[in-house]
Structures are given as C-alpha cells and as structure tokens.
mmCIF file with all atom_site columns, C-alpha atoms in Angstrom:
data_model
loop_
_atom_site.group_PDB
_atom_site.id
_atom_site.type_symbol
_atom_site.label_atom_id
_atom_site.label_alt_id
_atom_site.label_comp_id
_atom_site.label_asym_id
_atom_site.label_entity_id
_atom_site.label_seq_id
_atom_site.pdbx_PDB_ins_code
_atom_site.Cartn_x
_atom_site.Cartn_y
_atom_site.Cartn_z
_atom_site.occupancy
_atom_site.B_iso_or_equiv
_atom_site.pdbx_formal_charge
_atom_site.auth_seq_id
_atom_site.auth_comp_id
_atom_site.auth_asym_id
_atom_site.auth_atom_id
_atom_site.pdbx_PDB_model_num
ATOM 1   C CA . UNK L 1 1   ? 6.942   11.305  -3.845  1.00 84.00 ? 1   UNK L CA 1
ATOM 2   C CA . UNK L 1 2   ? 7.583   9.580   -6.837  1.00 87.00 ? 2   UNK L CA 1
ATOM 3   C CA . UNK L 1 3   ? 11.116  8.729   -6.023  1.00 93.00 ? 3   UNK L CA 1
ATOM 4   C CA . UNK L 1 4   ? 9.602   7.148   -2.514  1.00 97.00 ? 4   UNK L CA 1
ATOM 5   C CA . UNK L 1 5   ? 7.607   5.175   -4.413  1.00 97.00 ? 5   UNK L CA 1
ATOM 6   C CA . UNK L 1 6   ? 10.116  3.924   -6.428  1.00 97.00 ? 6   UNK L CA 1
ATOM 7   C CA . UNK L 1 7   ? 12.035  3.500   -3.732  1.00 97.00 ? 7   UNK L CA 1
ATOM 8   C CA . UNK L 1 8   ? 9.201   1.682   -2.363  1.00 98.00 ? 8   UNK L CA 1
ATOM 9   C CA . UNK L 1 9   ? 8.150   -0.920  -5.244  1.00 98.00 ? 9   UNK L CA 1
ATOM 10  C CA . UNK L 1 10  ? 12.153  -2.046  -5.743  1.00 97.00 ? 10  UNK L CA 1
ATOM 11  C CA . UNK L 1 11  ? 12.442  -2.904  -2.062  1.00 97.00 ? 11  UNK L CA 1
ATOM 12  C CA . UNK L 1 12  ? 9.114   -4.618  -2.314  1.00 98.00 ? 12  UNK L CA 1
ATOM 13  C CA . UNK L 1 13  ? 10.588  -6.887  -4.988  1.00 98.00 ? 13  UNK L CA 1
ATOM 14  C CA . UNK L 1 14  ? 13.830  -6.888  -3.277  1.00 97.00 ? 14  UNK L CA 1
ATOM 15  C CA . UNK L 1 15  ? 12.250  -8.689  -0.560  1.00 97.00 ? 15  UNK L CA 1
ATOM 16  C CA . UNK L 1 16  ? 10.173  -10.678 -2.459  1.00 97.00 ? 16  UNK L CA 1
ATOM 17  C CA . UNK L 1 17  ? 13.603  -11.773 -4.799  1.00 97.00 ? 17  UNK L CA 1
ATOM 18  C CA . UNK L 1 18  ? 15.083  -13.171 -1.984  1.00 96.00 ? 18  UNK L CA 1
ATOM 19  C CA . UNK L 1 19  ? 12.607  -15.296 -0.836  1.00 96.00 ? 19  UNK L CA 1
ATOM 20  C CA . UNK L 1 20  ? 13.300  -19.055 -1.318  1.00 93.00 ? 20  UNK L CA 1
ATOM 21  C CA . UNK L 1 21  ? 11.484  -21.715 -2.721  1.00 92.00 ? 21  UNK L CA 1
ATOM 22  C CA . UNK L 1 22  ? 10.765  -22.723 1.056   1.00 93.00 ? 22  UNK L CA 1
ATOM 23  C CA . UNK L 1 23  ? 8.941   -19.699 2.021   1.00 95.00 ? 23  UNK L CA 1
ATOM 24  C CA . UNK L 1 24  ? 6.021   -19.523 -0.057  1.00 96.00 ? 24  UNK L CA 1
ATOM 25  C CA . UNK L 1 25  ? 3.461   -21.593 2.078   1.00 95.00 ? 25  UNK L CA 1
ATOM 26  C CA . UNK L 1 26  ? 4.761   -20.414 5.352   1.00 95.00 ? 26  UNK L CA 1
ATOM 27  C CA . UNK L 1 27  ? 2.645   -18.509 7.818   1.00 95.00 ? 27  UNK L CA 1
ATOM 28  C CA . UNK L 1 28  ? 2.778   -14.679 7.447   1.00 95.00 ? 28  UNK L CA 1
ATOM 29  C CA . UNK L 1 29  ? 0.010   -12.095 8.643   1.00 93.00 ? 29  UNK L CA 1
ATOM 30  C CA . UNK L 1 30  ? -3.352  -13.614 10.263  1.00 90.00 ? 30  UNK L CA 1
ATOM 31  C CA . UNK L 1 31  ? -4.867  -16.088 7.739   1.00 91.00 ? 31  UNK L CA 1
ATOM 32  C CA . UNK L 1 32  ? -2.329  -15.228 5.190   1.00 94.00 ? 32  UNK L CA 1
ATOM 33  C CA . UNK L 1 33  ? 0.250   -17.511 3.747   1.00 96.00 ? 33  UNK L CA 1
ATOM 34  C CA . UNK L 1 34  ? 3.876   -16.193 2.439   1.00 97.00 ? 34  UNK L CA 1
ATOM 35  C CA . UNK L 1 35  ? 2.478   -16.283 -0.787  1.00 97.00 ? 35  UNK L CA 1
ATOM 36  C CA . UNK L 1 36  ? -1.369  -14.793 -0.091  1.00 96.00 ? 36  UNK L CA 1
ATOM 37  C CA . UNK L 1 37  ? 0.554   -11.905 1.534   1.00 97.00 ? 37  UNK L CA 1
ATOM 38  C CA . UNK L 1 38  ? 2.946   -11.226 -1.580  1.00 97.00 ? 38  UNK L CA 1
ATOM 39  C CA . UNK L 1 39  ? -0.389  -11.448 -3.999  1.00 97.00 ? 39  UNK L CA 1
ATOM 40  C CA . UNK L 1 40  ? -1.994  -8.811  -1.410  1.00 96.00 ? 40  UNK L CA 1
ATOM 41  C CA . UNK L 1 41  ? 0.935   -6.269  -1.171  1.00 97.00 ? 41  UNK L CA 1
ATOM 42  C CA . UNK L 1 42  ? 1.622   -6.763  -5.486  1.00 97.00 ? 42  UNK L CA 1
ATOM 43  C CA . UNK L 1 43  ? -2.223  -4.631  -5.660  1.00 95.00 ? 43  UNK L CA 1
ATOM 44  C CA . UNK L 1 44  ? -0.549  -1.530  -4.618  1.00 95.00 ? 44  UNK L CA 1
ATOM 45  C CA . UNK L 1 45  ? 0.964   -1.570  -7.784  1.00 97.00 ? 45  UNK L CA 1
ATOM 46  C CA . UNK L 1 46  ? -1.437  -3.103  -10.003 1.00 95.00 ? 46  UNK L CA 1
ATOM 47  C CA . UNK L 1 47  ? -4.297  -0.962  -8.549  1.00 92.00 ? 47  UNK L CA 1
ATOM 48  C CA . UNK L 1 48  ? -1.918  1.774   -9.488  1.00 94.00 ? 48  UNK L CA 1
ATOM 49  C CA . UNK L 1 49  ? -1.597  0.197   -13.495 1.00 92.00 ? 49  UNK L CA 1
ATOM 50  C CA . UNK L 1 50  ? -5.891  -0.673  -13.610 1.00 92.00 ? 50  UNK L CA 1
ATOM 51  C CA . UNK L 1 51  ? -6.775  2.730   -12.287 1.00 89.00 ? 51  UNK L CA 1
ATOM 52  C CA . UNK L 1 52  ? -4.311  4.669   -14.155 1.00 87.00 ? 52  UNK L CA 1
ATOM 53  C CA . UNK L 1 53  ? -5.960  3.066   -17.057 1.00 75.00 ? 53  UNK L CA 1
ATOM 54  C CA . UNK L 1 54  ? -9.808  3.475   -15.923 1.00 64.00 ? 54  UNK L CA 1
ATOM 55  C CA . UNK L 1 55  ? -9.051  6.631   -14.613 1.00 56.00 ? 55  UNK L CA 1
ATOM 56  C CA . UNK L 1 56  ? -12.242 9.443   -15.343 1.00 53.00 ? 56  UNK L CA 1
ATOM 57  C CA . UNK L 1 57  ? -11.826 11.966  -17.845 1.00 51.00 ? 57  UNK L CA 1
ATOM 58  C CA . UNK L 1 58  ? -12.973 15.312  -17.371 1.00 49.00 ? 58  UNK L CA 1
ATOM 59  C CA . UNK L 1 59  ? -15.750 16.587  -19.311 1.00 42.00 ? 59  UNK L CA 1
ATOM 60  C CA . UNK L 1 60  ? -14.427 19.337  -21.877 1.00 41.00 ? 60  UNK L CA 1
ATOM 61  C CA . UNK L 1 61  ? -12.620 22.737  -20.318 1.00 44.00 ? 61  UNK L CA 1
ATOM 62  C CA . UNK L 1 62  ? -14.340 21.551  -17.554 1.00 44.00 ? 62  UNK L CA 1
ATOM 63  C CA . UNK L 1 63  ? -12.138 19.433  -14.306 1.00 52.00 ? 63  UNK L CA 1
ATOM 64  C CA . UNK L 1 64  ? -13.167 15.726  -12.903 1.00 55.00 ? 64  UNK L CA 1
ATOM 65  C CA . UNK L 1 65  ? -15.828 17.001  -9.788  1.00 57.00 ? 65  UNK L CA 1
ATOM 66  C CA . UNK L 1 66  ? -14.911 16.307  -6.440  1.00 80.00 ? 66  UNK L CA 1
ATOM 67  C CA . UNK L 1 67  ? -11.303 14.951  -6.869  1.00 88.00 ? 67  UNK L CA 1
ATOM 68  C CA . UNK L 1 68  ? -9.852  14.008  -3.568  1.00 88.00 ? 68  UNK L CA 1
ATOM 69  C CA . UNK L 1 69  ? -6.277  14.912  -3.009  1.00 88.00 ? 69  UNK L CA 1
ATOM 70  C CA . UNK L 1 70  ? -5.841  13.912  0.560   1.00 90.00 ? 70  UNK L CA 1
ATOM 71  C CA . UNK L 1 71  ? -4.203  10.424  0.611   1.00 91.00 ? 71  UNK L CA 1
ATOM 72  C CA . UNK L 1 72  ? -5.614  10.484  4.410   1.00 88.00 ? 72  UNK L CA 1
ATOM 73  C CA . UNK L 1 73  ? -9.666  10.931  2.773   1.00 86.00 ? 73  UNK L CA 1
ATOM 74  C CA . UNK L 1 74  ? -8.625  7.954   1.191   1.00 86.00 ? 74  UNK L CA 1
ATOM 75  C CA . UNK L 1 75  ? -7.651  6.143   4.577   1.00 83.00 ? 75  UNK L CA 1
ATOM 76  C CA . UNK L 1 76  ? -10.787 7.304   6.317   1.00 80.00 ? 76  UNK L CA 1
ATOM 77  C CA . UNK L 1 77  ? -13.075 6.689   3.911   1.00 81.00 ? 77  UNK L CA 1
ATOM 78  C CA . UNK L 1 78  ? -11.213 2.707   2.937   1.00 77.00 ? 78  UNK L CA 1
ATOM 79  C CA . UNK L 1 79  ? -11.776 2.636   6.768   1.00 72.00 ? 79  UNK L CA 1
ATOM 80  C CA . UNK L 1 80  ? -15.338 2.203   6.366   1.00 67.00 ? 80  UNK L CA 1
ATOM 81  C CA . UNK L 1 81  ? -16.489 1.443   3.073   1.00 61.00 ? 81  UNK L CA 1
ATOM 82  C CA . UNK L 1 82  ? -13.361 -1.382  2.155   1.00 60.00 ? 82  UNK L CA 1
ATOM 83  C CA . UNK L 1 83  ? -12.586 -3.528  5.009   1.00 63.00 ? 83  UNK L CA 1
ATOM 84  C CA . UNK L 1 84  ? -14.247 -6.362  5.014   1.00 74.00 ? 84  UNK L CA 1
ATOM 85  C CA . UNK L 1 85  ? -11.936 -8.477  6.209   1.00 79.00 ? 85  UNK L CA 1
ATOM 86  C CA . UNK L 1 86  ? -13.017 -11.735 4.267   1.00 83.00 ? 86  UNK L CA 1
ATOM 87  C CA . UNK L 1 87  ? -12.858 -10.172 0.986   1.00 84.00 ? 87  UNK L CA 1
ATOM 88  C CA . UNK L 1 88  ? -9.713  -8.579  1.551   1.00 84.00 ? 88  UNK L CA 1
ATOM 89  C CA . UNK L 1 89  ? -8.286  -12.214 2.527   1.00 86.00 ? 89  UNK L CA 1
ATOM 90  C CA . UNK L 1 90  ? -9.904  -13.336 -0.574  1.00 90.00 ? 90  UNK L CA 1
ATOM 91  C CA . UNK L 1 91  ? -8.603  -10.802 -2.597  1.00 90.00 ? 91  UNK L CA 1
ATOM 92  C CA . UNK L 1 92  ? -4.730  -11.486 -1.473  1.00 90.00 ? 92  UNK L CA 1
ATOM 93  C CA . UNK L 1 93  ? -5.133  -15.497 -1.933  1.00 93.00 ? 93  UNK L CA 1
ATOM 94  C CA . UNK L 1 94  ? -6.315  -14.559 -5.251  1.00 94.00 ? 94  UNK L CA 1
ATOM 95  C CA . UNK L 1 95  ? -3.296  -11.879 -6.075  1.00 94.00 ? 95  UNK L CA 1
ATOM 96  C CA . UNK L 1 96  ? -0.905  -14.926 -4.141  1.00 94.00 ? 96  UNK L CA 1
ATOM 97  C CA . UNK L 1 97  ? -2.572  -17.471 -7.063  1.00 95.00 ? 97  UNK L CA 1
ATOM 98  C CA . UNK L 1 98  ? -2.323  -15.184 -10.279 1.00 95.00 ? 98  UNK L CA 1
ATOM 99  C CA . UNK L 1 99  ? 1.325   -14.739 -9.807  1.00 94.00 ? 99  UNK L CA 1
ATOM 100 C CA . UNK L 1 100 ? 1.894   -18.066 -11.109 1.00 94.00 ? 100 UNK L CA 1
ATOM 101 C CA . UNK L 1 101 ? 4.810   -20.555 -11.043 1.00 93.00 ? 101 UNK L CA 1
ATOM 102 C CA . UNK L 1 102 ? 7.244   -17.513 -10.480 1.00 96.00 ? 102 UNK L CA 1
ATOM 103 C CA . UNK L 1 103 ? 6.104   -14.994 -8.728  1.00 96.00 ? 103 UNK L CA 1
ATOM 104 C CA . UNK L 1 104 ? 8.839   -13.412 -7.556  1.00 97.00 ? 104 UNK L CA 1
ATOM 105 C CA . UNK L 1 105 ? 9.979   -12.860 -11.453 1.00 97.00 ? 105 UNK L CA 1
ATOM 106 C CA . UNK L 1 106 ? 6.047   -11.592 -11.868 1.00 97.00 ? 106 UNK L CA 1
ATOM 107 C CA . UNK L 1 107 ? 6.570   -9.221  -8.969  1.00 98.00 ? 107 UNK L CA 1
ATOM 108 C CA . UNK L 1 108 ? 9.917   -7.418  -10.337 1.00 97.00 ? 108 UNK L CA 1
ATOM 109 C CA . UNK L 1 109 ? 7.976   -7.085  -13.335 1.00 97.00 ? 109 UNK L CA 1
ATOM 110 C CA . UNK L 1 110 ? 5.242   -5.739  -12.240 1.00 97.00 ? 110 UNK L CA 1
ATOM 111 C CA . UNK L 1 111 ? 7.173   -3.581  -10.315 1.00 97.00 ? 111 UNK L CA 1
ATOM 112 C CA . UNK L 1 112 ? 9.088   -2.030  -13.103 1.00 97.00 ? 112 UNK L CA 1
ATOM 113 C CA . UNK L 1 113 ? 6.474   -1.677  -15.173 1.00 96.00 ? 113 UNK L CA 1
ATOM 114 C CA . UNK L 1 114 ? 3.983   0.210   -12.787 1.00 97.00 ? 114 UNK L CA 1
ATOM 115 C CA . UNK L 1 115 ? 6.888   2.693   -11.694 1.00 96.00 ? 115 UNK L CA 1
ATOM 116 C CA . UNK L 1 116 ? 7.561   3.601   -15.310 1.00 96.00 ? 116 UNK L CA 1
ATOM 117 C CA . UNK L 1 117 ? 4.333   4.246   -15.680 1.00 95.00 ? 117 UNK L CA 1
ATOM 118 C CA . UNK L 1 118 ? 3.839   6.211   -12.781 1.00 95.00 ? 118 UNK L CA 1
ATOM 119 C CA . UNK L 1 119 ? 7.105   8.093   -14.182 1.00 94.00 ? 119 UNK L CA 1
ATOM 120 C CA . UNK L 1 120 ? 5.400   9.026   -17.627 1.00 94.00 ? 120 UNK L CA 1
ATOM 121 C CA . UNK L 1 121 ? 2.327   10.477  -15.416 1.00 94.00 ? 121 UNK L CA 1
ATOM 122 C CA . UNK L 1 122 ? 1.225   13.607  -14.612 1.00 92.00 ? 122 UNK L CA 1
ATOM 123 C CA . UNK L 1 123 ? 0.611   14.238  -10.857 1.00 93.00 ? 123 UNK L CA 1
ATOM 124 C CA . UNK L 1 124 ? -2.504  15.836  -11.235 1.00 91.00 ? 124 UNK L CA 1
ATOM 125 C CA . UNK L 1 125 ? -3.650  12.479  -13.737 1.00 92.00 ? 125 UNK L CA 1
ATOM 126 C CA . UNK L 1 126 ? -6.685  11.297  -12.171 1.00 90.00 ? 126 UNK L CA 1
ATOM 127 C CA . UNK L 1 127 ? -7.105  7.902   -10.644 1.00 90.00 ? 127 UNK L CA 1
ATOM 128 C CA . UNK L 1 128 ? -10.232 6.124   -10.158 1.00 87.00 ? 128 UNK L CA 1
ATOM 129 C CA . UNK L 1 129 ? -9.680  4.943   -6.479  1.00 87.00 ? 129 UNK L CA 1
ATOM 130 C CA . UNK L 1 130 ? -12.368 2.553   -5.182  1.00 85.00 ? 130 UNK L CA 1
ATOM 131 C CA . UNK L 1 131 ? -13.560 6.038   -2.954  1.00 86.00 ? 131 UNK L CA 1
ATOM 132 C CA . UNK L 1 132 ? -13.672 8.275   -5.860  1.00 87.00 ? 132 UNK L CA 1
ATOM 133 C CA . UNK L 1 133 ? -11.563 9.707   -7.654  1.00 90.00 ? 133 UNK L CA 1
ATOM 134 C CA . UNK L 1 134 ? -8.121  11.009  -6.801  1.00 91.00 ? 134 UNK L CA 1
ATOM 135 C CA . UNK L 1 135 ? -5.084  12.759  -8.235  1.00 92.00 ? 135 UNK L CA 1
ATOM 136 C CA . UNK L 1 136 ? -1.961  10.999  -8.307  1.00 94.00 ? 136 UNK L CA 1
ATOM 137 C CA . UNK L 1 137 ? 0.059   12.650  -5.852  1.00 94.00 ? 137 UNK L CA 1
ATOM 138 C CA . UNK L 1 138 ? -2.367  11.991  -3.345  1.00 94.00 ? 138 UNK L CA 1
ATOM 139 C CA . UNK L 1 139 ? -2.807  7.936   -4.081  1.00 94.00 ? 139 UNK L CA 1
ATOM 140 C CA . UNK L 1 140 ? 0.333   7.221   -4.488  1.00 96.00 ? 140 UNK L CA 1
ATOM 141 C CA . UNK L 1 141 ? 1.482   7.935   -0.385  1.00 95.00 ? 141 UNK L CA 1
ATOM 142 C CA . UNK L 1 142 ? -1.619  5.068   0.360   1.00 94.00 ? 142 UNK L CA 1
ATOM 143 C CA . UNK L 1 143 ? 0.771   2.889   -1.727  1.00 96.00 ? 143 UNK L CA 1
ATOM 144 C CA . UNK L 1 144 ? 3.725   3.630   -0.558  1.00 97.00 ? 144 UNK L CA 1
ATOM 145 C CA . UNK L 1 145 ? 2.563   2.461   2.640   1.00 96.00 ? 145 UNK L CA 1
ATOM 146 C CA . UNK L 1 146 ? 1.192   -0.260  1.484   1.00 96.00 ? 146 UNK L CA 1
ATOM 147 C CA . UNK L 1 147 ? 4.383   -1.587  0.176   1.00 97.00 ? 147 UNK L CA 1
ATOM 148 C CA . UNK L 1 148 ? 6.339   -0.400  3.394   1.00 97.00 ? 148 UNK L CA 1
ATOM 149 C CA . UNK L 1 149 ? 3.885   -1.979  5.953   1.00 97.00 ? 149 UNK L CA 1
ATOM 150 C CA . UNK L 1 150 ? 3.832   -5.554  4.241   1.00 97.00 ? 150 UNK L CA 1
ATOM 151 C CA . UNK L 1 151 ? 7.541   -5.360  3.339   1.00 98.00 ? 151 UNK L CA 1
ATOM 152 C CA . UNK L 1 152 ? 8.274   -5.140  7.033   1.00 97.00 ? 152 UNK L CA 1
ATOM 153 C CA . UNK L 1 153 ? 5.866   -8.293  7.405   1.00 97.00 ? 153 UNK L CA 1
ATOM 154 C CA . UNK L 1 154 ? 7.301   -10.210 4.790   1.00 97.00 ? 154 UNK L CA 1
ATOM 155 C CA . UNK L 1 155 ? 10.902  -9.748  6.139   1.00 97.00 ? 155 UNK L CA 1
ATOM 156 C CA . UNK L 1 156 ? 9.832   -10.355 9.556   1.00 96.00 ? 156 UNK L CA 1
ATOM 157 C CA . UNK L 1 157 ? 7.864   -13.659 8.348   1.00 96.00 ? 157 UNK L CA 1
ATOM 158 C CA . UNK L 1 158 ? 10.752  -14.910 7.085   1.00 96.00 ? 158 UNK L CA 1
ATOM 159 C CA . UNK L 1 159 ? 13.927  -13.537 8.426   1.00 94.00 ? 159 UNK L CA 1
ATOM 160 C CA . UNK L 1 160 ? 14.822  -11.460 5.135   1.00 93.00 ? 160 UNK L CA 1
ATOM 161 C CA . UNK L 1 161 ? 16.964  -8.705  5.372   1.00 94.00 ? 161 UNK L CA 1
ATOM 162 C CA . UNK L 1 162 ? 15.214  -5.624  5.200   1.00 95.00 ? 162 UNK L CA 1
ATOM 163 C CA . UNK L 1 163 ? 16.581  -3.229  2.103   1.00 95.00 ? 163 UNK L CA 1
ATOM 164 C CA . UNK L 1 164 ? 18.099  -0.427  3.037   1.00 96.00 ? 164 UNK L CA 1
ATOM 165 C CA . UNK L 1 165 ? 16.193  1.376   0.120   1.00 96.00 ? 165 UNK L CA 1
ATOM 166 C CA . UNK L 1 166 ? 13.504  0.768   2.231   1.00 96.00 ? 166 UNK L CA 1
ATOM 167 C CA . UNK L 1 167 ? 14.445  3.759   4.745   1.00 97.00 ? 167 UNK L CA 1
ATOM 168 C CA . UNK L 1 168 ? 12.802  6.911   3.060   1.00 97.00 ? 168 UNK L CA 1
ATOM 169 C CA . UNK L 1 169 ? 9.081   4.663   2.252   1.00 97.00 ? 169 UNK L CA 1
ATOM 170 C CA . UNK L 1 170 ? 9.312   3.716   6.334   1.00 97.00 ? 170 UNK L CA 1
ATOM 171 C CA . UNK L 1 171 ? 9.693   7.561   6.889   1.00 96.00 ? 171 UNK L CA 1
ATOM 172 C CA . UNK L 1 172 ? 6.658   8.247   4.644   1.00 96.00 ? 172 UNK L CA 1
ATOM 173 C CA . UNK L 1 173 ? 5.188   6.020   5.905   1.00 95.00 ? 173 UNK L CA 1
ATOM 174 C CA . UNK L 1 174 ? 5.520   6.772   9.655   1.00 94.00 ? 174 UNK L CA 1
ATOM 175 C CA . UNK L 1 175 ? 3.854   10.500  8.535   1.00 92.00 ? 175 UNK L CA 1
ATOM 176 C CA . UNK L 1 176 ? 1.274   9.203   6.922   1.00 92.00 ? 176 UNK L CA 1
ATOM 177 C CA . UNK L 1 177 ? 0.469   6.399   10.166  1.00 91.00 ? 177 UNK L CA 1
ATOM 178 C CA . UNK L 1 178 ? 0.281   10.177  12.327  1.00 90.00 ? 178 UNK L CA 1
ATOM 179 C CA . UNK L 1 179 ? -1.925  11.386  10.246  1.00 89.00 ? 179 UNK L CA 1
ATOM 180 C CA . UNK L 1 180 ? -4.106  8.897   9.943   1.00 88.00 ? 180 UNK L CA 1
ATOM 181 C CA . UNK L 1 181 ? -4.017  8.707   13.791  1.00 87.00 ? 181 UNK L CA 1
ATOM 182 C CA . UNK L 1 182 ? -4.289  12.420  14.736  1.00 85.00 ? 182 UNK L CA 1
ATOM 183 C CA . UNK L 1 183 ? -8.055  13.177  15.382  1.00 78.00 ? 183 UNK L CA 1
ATOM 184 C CA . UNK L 1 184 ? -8.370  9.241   16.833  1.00 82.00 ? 184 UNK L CA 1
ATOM 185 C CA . UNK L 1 185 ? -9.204  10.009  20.646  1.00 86.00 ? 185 UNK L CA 1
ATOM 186 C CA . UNK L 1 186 ? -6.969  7.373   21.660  1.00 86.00 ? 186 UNK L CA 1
ATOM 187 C CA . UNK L 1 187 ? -4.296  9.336   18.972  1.00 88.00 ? 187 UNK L CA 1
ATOM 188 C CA . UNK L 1 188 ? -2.186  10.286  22.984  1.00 90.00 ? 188 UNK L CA 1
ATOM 189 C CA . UNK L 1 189 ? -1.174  6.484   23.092  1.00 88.00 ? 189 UNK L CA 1
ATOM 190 C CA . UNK L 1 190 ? 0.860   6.592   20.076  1.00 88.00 ? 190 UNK L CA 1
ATOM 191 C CA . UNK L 1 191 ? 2.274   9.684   21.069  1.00 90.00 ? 191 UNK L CA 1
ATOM 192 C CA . UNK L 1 192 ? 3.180   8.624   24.438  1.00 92.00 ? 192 UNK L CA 1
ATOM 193 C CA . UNK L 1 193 ? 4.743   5.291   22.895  1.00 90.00 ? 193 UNK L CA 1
ATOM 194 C CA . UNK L 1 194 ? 6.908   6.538   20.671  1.00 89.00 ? 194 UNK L CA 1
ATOM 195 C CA . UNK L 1 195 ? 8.139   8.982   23.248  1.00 92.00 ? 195 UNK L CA 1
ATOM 196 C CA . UNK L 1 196 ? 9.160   6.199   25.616  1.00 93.00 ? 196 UNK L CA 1
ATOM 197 C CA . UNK L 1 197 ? 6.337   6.620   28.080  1.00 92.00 ? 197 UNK L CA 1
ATOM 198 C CA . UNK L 1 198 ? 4.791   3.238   27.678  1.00 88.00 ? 198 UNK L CA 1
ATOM 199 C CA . UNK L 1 199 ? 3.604   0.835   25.177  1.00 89.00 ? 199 UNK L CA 1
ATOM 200 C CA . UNK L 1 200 ? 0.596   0.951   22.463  1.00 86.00 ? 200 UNK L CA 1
ATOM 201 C CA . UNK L 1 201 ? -2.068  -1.104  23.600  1.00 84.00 ? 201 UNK L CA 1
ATOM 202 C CA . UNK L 1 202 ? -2.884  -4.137  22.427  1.00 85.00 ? 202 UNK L CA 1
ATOM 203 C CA . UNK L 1 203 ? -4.891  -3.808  19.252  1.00 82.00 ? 203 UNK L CA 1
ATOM 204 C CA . UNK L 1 204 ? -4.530  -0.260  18.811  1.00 83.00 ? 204 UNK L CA 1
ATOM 205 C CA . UNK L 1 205 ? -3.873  0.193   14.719  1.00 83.00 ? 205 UNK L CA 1
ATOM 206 C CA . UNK L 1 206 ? -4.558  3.519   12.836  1.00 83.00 ? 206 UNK L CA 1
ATOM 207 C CA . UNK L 1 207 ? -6.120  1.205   9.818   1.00 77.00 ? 207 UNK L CA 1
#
C-alpha cells in the first residue's frame, strides 16, 4: 500500500509538473478551475501530514477505542457526514489559493515530504480522520484514490499525458470504487457496464 501511494502522490505531481502556465484558470471538474482542482486533490496529502500530526494517543497500555480500519467505513460514513458540496468547493479554491505563485513546485514538495513521512510511519499509527479515528493502512487507500480519481481529471482537463506510474493507484483504485459500490442496490449497473452489457447511467457515482 505504501508503495501505491507513492506511486500515487509522484504521478499526482507528475501531472501537475507538466501543466503550463496556460492551464491554471481553465475549466476542470463542475465549478472548479485548473487550479481549485489541484488545491482540492493536494489535501490528500496534507490531510495525511495534519492528521499524522493530530493523530490521538492511546491512553497508557491501553489502545485508541473504536479505531476504524476499513478505508470503505471511511467512504460511507464521508458519504453522509462530509459532502456538502459548497464547502468542499470552498475548501479546493482555498487549497488552489495557498499554493501560491508556484504551485506546481509547492505540489512536488508537498508530495515528497508527505510520502517520507508516511515512509517513517507505522501502519497501525493512528490518524485522526474527520470520521474518527483510523489506522494508517486503512486511510491511506481513501487517498490513493483521491489522487488517482483527480489525476485522471486533471489530465483529461487539459490533455496531459497520463503517467504510466499511475497504473497500479488506477488498479487500487478500481477495488476500492467495487467496494464502495457493492451493497448499493443499483451496485448490478456497474457490474453489467464493465462487462460490456450496457452503459452506467447517467449520474450513477459510488461517492
């Protein structure tokens, strides 16, 4: 998992190096400008850096209660409780802003930093995840997707080649979208679409 996510985070800033000077205002998912969407997609690693560092501590001999280490617990609950879909705008303009006059330089560095982080980590740390706290190895799939899904979008906004490091976080990722979509009772549309049978209709999305 960890080399996924490494994996992951370079092709992220991959993408993100080879943007040009151009592409930054341009249109790229819903009310989201090139930029907005770069800011969004750089929290999956700085949530990974801020909750690292906030992360609970258990109470003597005695573990962190009710650690969840089921990255899908985190969809389903994120599902409900997170997605307001003004604040989450708000929250990627914001990102978009903070990365300053060079953001594709603030991006590899992020980058690089949060994955030698992760690397110095135990998988069982605890992370304080906005729906309670989680172990490692079970947050860091939710950001590997993350990075994969709005990799994709950023290469398809703007015509960049997609890195071929990419290929192992887009096979996480695919796992983790079947999960996530198993006990939906619509989950047989998937199914039959990526079997061929017909297409996923419109608006169907397992987040």
């Amino acid at each position: 998992m960890r080399s996924c996510f490494d994996k992951a985070s370079g092709a992220f800033a991959t993408v993100v190096g080879a943007l040009g000077s151009d592409d930054w205002e341009r249109p790229a998912l819903g009310q989201w400008s090139v930029r907005d969407l770069v800011g969004h997609t750089s929290r999956a690693l700085s949530t990974v850096e801020a909750y690292l560092g906030d992360r609970p501590r258990p109470s003597g001999d005695h573990p962190v209660p009710g650690v969840i280490d089921d990255p899908t617990v985190y969809w389903l609950a994120a599902r409900s409780s997170l997605a307001d879909p003004d604040a989450v705008a708000r929250r990627g303009r914001e990102a978009g802003a903070a990365l300053g006059a060079d953001p594709a330089a603030a991006v590899a560095s992020l980058a690089a930093r949060v994955t030698a982080l992760v690397a110095q980590t135990s998988d069982e740390a605890v992370v304080a995840s906005p729906v309670g706290p989680m172990t490692l190895s079970a947050y860091l799939p939710t950001r590997i997707f993350e990075l994969t899904v709005h990799s994709l979008d950023l290469a398809r906004a703007t015509g960049t080649e997609v890195p071929a490091a990419l290929a192992e976080p887009i096979g996480a990722s695919l796992l983790m979208a079947a999960r996530m979509a198993q006990d939906r009772p619509d989950s047989g549309h998937l199914l039959l679409a990526l079997t061929g049978r017909g297409p996923i209709p419109a608006g169907f999305s397992v987040v």
